[in-house]
Backbone as a printed PyTorch tensor [residue, N CA C, xyz], in Angstrom:
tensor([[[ -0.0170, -40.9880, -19.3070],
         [  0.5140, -39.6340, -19.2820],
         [  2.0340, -39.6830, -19.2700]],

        [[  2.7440, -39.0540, -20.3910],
         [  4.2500, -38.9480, -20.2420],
         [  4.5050, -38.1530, -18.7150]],

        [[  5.6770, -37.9740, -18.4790],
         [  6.1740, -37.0540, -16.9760],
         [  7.1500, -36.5700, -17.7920]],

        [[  7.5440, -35.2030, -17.8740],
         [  7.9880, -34.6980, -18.5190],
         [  8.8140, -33.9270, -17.5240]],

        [[ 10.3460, -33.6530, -17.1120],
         [ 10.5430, -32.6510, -16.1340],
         [ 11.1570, -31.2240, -16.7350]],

        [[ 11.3200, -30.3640, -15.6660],
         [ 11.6030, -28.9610, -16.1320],
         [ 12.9800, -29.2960, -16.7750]],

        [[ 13.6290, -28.4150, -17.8080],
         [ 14.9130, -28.1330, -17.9720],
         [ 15.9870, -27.1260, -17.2100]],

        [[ 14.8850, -26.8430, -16.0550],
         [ 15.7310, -25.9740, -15.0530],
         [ 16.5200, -24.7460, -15.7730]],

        [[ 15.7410, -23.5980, -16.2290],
         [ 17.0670, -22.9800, -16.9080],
         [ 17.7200, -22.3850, -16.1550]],

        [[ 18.7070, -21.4930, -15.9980],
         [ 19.8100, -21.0230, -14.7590],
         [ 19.1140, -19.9970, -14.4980]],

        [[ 18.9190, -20.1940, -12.7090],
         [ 18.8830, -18.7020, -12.0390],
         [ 19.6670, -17.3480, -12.5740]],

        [[ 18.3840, -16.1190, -12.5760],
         [ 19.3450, -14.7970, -12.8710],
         [ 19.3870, -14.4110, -14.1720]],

        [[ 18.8040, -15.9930, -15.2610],
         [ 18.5430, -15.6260, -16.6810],
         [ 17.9270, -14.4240, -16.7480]],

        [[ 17.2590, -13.7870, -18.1800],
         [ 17.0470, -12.4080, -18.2200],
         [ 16.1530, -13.1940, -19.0220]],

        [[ 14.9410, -12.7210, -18.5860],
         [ 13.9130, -13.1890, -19.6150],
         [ 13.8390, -12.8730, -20.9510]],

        [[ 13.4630, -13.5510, -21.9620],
         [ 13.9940, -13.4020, -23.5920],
         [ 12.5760, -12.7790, -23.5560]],

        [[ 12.7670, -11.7130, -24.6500],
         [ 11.3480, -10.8500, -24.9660],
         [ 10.5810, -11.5410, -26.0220]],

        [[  9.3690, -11.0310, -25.7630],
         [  8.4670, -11.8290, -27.5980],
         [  7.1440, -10.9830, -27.6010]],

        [[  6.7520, -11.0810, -28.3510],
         [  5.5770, -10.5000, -29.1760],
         [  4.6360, -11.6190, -29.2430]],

        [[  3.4600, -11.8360, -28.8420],
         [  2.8350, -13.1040, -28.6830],
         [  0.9790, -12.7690, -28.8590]],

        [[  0.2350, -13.5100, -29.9340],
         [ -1.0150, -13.1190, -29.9480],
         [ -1.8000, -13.7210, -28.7300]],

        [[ -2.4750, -13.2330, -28.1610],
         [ -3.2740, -12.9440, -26.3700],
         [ -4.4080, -13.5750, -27.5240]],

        [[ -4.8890, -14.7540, -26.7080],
         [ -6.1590, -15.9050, -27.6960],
         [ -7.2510, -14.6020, -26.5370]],

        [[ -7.3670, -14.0980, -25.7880],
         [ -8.1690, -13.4410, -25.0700],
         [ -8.8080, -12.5740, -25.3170]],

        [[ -7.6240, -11.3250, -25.8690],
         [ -8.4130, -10.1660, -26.3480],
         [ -8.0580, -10.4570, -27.3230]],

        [[ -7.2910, -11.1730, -28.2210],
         [ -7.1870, -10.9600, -30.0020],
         [ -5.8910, -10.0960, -30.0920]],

        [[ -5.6610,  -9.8980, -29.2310],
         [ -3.7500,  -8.3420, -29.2330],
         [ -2.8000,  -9.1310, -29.6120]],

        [[ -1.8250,  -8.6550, -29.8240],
         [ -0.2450,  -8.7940, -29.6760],
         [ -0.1770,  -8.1580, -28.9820]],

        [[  0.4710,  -9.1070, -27.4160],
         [  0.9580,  -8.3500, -26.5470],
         [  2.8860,  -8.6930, -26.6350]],

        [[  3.4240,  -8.1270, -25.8790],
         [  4.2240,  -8.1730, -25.8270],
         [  5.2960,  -8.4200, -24.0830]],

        [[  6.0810,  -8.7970, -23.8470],
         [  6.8630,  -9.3110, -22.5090],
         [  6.4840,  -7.8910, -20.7830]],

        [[  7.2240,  -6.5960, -21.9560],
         [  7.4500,  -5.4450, -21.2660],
         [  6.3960,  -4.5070, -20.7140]],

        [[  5.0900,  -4.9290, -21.9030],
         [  3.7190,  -4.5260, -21.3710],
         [  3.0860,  -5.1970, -20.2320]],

        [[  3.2290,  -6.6100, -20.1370],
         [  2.8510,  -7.7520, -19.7980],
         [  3.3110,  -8.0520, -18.0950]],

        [[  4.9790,  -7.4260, -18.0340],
         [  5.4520,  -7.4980, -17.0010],
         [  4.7690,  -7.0130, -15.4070]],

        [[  4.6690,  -7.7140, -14.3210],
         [  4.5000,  -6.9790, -13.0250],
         [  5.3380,  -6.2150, -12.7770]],

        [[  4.9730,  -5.3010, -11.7700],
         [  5.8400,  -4.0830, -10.8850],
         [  7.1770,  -5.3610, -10.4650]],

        [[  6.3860,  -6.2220,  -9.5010],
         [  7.4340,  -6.4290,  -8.1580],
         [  8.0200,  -7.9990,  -9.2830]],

        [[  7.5060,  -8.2240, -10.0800],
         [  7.8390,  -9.4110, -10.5460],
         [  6.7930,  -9.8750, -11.4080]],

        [[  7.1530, -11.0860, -12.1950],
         [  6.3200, -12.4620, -13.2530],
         [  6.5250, -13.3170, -13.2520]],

        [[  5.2960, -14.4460, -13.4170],
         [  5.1530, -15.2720, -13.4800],
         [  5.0030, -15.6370, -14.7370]],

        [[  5.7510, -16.5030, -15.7270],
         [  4.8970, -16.8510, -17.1300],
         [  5.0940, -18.5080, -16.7270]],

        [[  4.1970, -18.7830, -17.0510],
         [  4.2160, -20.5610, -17.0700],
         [  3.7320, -20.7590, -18.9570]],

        [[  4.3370, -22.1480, -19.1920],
         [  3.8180, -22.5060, -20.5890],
         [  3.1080, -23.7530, -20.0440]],

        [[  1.4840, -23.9960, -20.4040],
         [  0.6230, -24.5810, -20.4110],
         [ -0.2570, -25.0220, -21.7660]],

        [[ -1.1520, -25.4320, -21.4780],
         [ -2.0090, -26.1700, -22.9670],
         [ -3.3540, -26.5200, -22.4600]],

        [[ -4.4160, -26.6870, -23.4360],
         [ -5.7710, -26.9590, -23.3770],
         [ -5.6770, -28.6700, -22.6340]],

        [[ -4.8940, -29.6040, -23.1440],
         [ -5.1550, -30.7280, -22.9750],
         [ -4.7910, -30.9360, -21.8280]],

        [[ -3.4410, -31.1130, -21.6010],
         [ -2.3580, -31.5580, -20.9180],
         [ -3.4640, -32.3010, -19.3670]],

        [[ -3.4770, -33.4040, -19.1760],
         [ -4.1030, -33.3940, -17.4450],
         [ -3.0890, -32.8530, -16.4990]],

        [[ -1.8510, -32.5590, -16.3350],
         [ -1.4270, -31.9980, -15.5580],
         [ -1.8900, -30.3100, -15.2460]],

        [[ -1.9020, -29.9330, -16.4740],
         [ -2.1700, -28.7160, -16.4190],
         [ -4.1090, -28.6730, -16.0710]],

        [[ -4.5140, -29.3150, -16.2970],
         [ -6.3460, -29.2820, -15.8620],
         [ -6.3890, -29.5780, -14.5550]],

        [[ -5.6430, -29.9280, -14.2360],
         [ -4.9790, -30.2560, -12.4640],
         [ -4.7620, -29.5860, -11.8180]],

        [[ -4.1730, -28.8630, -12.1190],
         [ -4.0630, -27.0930, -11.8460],
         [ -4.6400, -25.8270, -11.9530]],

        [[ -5.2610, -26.1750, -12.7580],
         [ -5.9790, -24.8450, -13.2530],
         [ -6.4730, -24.1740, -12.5300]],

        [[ -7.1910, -24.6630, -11.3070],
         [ -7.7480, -24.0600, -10.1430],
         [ -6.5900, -23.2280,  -9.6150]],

        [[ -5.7260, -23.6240,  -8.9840],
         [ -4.5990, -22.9650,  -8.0040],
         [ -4.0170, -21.5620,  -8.7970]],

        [[ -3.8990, -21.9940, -10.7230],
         [ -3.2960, -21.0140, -11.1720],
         [ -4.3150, -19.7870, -11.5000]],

        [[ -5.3320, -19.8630, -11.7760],
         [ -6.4200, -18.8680, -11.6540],
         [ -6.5400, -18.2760, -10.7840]],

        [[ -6.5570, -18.9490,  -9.4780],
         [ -6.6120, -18.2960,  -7.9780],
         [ -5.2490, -17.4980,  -7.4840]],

        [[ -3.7730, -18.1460,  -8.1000],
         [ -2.8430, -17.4210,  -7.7980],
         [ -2.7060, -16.3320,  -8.5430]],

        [[ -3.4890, -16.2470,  -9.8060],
         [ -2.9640, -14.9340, -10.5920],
         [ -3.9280, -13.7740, -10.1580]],

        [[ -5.5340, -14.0080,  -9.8360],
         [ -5.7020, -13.0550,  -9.0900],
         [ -4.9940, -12.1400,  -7.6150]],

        [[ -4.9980, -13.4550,  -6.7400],
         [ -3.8870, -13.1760,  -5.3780],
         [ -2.8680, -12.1240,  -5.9550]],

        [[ -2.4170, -12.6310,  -6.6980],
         [ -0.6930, -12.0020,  -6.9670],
         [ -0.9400, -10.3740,  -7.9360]],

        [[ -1.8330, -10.8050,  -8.6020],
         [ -1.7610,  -9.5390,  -9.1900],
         [ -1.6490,  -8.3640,  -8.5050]],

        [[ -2.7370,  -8.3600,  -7.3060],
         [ -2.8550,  -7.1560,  -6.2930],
         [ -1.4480,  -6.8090,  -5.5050]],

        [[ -0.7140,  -7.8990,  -5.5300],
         [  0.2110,  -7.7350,  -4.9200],
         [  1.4740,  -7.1060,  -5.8230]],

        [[  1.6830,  -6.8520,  -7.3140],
         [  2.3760,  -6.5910,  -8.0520],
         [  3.1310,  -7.5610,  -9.2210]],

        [[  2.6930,  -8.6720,  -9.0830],
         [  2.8730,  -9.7790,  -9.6760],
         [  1.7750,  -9.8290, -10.6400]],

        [[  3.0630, -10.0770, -12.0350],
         [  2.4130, -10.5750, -13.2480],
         [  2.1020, -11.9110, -13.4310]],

        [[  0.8240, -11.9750, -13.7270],
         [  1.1630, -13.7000, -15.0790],
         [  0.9690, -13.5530, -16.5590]],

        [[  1.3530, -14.1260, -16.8050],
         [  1.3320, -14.9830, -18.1980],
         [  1.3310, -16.4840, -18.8990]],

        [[  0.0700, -16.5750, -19.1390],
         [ -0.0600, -18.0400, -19.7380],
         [  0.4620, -17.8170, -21.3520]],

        [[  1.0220, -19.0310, -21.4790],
         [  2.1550, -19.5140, -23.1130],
         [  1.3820, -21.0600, -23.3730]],

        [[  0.7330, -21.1000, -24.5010],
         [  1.0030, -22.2360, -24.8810],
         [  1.8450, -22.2990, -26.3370]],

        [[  2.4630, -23.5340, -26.8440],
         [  3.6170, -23.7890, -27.8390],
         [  3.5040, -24.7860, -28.7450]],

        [[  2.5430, -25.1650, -28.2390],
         [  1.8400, -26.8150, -29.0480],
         [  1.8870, -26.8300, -30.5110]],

        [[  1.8940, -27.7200, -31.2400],
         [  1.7950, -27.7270, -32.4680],
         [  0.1040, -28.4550, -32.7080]],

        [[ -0.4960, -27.4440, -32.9530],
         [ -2.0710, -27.4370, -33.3460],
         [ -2.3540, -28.4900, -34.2190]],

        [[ -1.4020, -28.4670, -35.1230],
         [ -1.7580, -29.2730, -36.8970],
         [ -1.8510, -30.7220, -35.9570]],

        [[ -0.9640, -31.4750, -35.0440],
         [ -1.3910, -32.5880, -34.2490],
         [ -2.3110, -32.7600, -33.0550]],

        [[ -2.2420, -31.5380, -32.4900],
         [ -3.1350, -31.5240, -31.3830],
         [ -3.7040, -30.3710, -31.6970]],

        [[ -4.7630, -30.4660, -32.5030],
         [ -6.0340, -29.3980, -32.3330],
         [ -6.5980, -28.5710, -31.4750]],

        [[ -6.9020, -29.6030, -30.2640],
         [ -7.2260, -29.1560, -29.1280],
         [ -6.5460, -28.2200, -28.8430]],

        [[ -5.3070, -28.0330, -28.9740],
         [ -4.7510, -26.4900, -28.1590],
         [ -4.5920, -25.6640, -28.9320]],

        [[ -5.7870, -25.3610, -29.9580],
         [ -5.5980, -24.0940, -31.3120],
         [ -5.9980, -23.0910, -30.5160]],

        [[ -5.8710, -21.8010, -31.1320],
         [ -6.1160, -20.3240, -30.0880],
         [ -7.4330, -20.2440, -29.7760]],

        [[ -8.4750, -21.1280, -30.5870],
         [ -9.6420, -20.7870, -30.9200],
         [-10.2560, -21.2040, -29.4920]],

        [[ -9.8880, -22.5750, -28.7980],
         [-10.4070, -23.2080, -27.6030],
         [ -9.7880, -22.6420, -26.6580]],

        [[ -7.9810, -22.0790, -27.0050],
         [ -7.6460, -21.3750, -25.9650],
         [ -8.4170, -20.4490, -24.7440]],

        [[ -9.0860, -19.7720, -26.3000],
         [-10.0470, -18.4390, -25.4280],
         [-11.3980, -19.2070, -24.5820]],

        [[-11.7220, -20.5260, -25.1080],
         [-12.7150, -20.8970, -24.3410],
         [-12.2960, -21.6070, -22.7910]],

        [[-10.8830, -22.2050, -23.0980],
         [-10.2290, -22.4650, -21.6560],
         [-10.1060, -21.3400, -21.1760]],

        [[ -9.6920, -20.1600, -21.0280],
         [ -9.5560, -19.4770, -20.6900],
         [-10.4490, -18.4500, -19.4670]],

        [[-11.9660, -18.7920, -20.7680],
         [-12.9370, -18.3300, -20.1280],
         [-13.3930, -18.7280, -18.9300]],

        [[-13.2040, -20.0780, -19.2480],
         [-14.0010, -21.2610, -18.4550],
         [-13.2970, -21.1130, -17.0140]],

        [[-11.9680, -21.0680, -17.3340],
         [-11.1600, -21.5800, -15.8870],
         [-10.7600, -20.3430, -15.0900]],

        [[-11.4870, -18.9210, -15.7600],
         [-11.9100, -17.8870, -15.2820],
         [ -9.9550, -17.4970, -14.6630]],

        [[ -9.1550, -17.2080, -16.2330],
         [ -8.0970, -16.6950, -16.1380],
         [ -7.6400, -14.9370, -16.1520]],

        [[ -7.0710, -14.5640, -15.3030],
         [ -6.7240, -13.2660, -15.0750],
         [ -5.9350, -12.5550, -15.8260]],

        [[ -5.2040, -13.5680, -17.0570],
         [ -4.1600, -13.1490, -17.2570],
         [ -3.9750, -13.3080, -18.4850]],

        [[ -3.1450, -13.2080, -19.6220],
         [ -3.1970, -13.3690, -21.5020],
         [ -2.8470, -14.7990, -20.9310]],

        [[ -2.9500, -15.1500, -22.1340],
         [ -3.1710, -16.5170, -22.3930],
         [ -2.5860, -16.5940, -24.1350]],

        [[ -1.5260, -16.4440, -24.1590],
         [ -0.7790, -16.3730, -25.8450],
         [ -0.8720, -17.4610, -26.4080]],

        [[ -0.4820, -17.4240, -27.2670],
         [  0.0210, -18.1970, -28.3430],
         [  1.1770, -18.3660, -29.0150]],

        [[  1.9260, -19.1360, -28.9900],
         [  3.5460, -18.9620, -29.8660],
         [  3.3120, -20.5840, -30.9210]],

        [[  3.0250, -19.8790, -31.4480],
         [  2.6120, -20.1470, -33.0490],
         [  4.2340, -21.0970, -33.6300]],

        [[  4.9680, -20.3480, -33.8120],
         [  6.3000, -20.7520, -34.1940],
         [  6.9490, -21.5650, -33.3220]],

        [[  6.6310, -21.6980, -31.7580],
         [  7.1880, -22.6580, -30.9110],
         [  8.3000, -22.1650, -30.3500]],

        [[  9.1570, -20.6930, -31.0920],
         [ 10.5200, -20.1200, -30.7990],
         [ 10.3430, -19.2260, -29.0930]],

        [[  9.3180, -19.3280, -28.4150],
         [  9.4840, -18.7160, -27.2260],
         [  9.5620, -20.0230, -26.2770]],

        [[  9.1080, -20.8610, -26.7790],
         [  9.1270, -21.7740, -25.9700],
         [ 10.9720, -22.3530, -25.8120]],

        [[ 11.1660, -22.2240, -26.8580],
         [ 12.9150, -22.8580, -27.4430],
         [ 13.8570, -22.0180, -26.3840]],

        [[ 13.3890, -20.2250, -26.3810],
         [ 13.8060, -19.6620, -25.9710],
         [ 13.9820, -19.4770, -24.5940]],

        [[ 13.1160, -19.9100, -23.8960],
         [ 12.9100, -20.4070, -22.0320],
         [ 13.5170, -21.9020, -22.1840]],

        [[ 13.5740, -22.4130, -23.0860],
         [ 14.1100, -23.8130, -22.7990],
         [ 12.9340, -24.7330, -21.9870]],

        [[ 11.4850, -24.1320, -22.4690],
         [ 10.7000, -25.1500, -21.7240],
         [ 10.3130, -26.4080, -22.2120]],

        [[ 10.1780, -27.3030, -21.7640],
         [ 10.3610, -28.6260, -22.1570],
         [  8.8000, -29.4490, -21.7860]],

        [[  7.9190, -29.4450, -20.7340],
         [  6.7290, -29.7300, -20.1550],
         [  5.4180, -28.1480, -19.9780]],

        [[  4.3350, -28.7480, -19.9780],
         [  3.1750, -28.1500, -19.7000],
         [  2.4700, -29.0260, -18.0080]],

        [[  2.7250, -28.2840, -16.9880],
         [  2.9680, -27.0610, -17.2950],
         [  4.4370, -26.9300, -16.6650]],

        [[  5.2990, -25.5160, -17.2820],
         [  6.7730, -25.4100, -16.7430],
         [  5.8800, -23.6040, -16.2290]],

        [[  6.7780, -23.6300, -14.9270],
         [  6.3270, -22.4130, -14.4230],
         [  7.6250, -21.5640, -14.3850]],

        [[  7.9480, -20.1850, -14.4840],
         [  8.9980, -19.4820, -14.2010],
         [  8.3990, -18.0860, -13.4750]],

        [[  9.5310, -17.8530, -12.6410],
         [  9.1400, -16.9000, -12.0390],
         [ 10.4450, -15.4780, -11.7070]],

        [[ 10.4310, -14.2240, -12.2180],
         [ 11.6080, -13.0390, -12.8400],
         [ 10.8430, -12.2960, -11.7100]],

        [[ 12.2350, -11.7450, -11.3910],
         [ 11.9650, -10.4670, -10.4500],
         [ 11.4680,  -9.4540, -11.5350]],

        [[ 11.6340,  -8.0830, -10.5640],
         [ 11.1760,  -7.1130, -11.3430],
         [ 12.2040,  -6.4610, -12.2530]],

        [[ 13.5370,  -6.8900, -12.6450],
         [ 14.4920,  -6.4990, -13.4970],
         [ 13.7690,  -7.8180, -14.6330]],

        [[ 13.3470,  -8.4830, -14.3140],
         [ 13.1030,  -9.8290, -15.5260],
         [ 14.4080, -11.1210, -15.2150]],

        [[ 14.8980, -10.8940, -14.1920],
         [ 15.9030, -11.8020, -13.7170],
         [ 15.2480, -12.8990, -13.4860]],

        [[ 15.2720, -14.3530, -13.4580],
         [ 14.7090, -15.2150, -13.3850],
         [ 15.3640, -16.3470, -11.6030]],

        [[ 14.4700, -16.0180, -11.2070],
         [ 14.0650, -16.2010,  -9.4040],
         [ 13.5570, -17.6530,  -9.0380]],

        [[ 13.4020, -17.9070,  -9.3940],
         [ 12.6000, -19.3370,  -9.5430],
         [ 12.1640, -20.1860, -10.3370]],

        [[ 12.5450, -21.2490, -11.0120],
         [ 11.8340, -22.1670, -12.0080],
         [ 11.2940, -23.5000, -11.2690]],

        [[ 10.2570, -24.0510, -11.7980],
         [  9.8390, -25.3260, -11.0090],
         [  8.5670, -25.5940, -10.9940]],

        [[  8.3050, -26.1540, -10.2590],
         [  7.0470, -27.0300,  -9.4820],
         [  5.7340, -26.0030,  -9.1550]],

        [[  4.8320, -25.8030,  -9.1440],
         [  3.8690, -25.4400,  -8.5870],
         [  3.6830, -25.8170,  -7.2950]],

        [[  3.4150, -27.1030,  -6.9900],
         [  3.7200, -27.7200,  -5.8320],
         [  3.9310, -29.0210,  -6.1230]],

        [[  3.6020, -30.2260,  -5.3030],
         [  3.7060, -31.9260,  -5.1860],
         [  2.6230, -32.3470,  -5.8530]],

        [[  1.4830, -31.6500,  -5.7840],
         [  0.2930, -32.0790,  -6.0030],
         [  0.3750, -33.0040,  -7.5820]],

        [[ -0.0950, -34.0070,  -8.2260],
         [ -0.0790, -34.5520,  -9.6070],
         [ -1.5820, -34.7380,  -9.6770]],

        [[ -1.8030, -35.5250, -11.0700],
         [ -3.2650, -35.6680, -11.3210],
         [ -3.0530, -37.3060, -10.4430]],

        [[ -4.2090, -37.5900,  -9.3680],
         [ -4.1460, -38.9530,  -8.7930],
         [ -3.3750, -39.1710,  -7.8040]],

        [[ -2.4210, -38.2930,  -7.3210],
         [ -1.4110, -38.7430,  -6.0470],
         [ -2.5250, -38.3200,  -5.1100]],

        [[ -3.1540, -37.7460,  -4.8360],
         [ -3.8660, -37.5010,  -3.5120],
         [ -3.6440, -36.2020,  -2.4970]],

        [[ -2.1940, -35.7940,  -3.5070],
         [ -1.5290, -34.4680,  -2.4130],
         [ -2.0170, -33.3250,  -2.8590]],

        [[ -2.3630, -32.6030,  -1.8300],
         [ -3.4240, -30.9820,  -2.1440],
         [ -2.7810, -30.2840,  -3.0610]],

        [[ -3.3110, -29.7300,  -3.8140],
         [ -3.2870, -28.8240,  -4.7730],
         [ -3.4610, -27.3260,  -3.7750]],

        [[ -2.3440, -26.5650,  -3.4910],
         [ -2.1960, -25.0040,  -2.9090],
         [ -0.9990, -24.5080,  -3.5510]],

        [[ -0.2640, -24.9580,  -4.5320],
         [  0.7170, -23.9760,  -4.9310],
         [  2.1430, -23.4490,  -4.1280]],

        [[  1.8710, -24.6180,  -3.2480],
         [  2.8310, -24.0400,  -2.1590],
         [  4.2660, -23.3740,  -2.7820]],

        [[  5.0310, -24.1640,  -3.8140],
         [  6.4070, -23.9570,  -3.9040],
         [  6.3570, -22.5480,  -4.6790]],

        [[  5.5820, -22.3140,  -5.5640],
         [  5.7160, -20.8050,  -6.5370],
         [  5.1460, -20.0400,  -5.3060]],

        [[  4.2690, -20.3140,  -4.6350],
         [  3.5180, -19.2820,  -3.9350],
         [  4.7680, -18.7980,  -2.7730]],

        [[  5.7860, -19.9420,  -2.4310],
         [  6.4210, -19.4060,  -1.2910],
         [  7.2220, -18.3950,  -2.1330]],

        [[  7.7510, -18.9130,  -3.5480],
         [  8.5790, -18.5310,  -4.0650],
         [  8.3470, -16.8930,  -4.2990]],

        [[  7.0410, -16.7290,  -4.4390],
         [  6.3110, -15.2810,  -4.7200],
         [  6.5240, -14.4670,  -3.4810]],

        [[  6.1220, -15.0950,  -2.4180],
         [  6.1600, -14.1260,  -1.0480],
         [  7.7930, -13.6350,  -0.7750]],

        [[  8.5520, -14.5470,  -1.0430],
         [ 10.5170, -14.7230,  -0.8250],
         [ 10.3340, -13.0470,  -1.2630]],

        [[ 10.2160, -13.2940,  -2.9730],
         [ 10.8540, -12.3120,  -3.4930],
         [  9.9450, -11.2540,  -2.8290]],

        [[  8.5420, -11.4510,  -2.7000],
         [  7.7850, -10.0000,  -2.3950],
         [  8.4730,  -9.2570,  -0.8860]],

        [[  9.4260, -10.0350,  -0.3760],
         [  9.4480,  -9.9320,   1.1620],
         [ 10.7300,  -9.3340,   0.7320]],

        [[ 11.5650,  -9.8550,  -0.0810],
         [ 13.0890,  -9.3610,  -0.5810],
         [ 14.1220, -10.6610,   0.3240]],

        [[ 13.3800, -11.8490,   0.0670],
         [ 13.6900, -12.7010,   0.6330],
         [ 14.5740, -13.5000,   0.0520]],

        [[ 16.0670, -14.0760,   0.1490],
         [ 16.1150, -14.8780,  -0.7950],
         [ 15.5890, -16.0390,  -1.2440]],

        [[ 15.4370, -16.4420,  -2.4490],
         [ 14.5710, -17.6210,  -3.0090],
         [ 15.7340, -18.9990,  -2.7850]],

        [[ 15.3610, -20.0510,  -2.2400],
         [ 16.3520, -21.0990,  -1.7570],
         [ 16.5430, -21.9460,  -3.6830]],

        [[ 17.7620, -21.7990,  -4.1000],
         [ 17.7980, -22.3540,  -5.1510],
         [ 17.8920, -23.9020,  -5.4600]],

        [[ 16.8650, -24.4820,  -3.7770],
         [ 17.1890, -25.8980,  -4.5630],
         [ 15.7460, -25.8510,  -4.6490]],

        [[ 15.3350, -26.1260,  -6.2410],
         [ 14.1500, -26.3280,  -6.5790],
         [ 13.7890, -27.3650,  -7.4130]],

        [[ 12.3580, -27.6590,  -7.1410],
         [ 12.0250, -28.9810,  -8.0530],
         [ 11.4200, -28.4200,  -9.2050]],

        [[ 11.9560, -29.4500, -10.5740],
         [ 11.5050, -29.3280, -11.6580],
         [  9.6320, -29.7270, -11.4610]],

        [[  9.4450, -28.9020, -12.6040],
         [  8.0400, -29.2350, -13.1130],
         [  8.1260, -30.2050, -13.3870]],

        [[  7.0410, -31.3860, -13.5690],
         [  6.3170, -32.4460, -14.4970],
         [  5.2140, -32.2150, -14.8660]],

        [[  5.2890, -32.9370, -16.1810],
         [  4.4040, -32.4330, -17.2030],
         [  3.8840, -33.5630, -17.9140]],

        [[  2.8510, -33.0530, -19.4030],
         [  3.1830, -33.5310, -20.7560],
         [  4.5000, -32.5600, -21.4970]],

        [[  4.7250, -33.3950, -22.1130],
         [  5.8250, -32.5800, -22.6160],
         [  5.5530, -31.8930, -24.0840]],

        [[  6.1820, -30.5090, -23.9590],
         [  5.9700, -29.6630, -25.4720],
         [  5.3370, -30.3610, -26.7080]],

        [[  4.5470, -30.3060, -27.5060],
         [  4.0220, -31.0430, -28.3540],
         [  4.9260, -30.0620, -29.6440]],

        [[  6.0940, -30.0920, -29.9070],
         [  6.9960, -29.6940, -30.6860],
         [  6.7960, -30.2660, -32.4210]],

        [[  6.9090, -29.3640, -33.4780],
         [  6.7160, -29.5320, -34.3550],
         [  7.5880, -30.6220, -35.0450]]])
C-alpha cells in the first residue's frame, strides 16, 4: 500500500463549487444543494483504496450522527477508471449500497475537483463551516489498515463538535494517509 499524505490546503479556504454526477441517485448534484446548515464534510475516497475500506464503517456511522446535527457529507471519488475499473460509477453505487452510505457519493469524471481541493490521497477528509470556510483538513483518526488502533473518528469527530459548539478548531492537524489519487 502506497501512504499517501494530505496536502493540507490552508485553513479558511472557501470551498471551490462543482457540479458532480451522485453514482446514487443518477443527479447532478451540485456543492450549494449538497451543503449542511451548521457545516460539511466532503472527503475524496474510492471503491478500492484499503485505507478507505478501513473506514468505511466510522464514515457511514459519522454521516448519519452528523447529519441530525446539521452537518453535511459528501463522498468524491477522482480516480481514473480507464486504469482502475474498480472505481467506475457503476460499483460506486454498489459500494455505496453496501456500506449503507447517507450521503452522494459523486463522481468527478475529469479529476478537476479533485485538482481543485488540492487532494492528493483517498481517503483526504475536509471539513467547511457553514459559510464553506474550510475548518479542518486531515485525519479521520490514527486508526490504519493493521496498526491495531480503534477505528472512532476521533480527530474529524472532535473537529465536528469544535465547530458545532462554536469552538475553535486547534489548527495543528494531521494529514490524511492514503492511496494516493489515481490521476490521469
Amino acid at each position: 500500500m502506497a501512504m499517501t499524505p494530505s496536502n493540507m490546503l490552508s485553513l479558511g479556504t472557501i470551498a471551490p463549487d462543482f457540479n458532480l454526477l451522485d453514482t446514487i441517485s443518477a443527479k447532478t448534484l451540485e456543492l450549494q444543494e449538497l451543503k449542511g446548515d451548521k457545516g460539511t464534510v466532503l472527503m475524496f475516497i474510492c471503491n478500492h483504496c484499503p485505507f478507505v475500506i478501513h473506514v468505511n464503517p466510522e464514515i457511514a456511522k459519522l454521516g448519519v450522527e452528523y447529519k441530525a446535527k446539521g452537518i453535511g457529507f459528501i463522498a468524491i471519488s477522482s480516480n481514473d477508471i480507464e486504469n482502475y475499473p474498480q472505481d467506475a460509477p457503476h460499483l460506486m453505487t454498489k459500494v455505496a449500497q453496501r456500506e449503507g452510505y447517507s450521503f452522494p457519493y459523486l463522481y468527478d469524471e475529469t479529476q478537476e475537483v479533485a485538482k481543485a481541493y488540492d487532494a492528493a490521497c483517498t481517503p483526504d477528509f475536509y471539513l467547511f463551516d457553514a459559510e464553506l470556510k474550510l475548518a479542518y483538513r486531515g485525519q479521520l483518526d490514527d486508526s490504519r489498515p493493521g496498526n491495531g488502533l480503534p477505528l472512532n473518528g476521533t480527530d474529524l469527530r472532535n473537529a465536528m463538535d469544535n465547530l458545532l459548539e462554536g469552538i475553535t478548531i486547534d489548527e495543528n492537524q494531521k494529514p490524511s494517509i492514503g492511496c494516493n489519487i489515481k490521476w490521469k
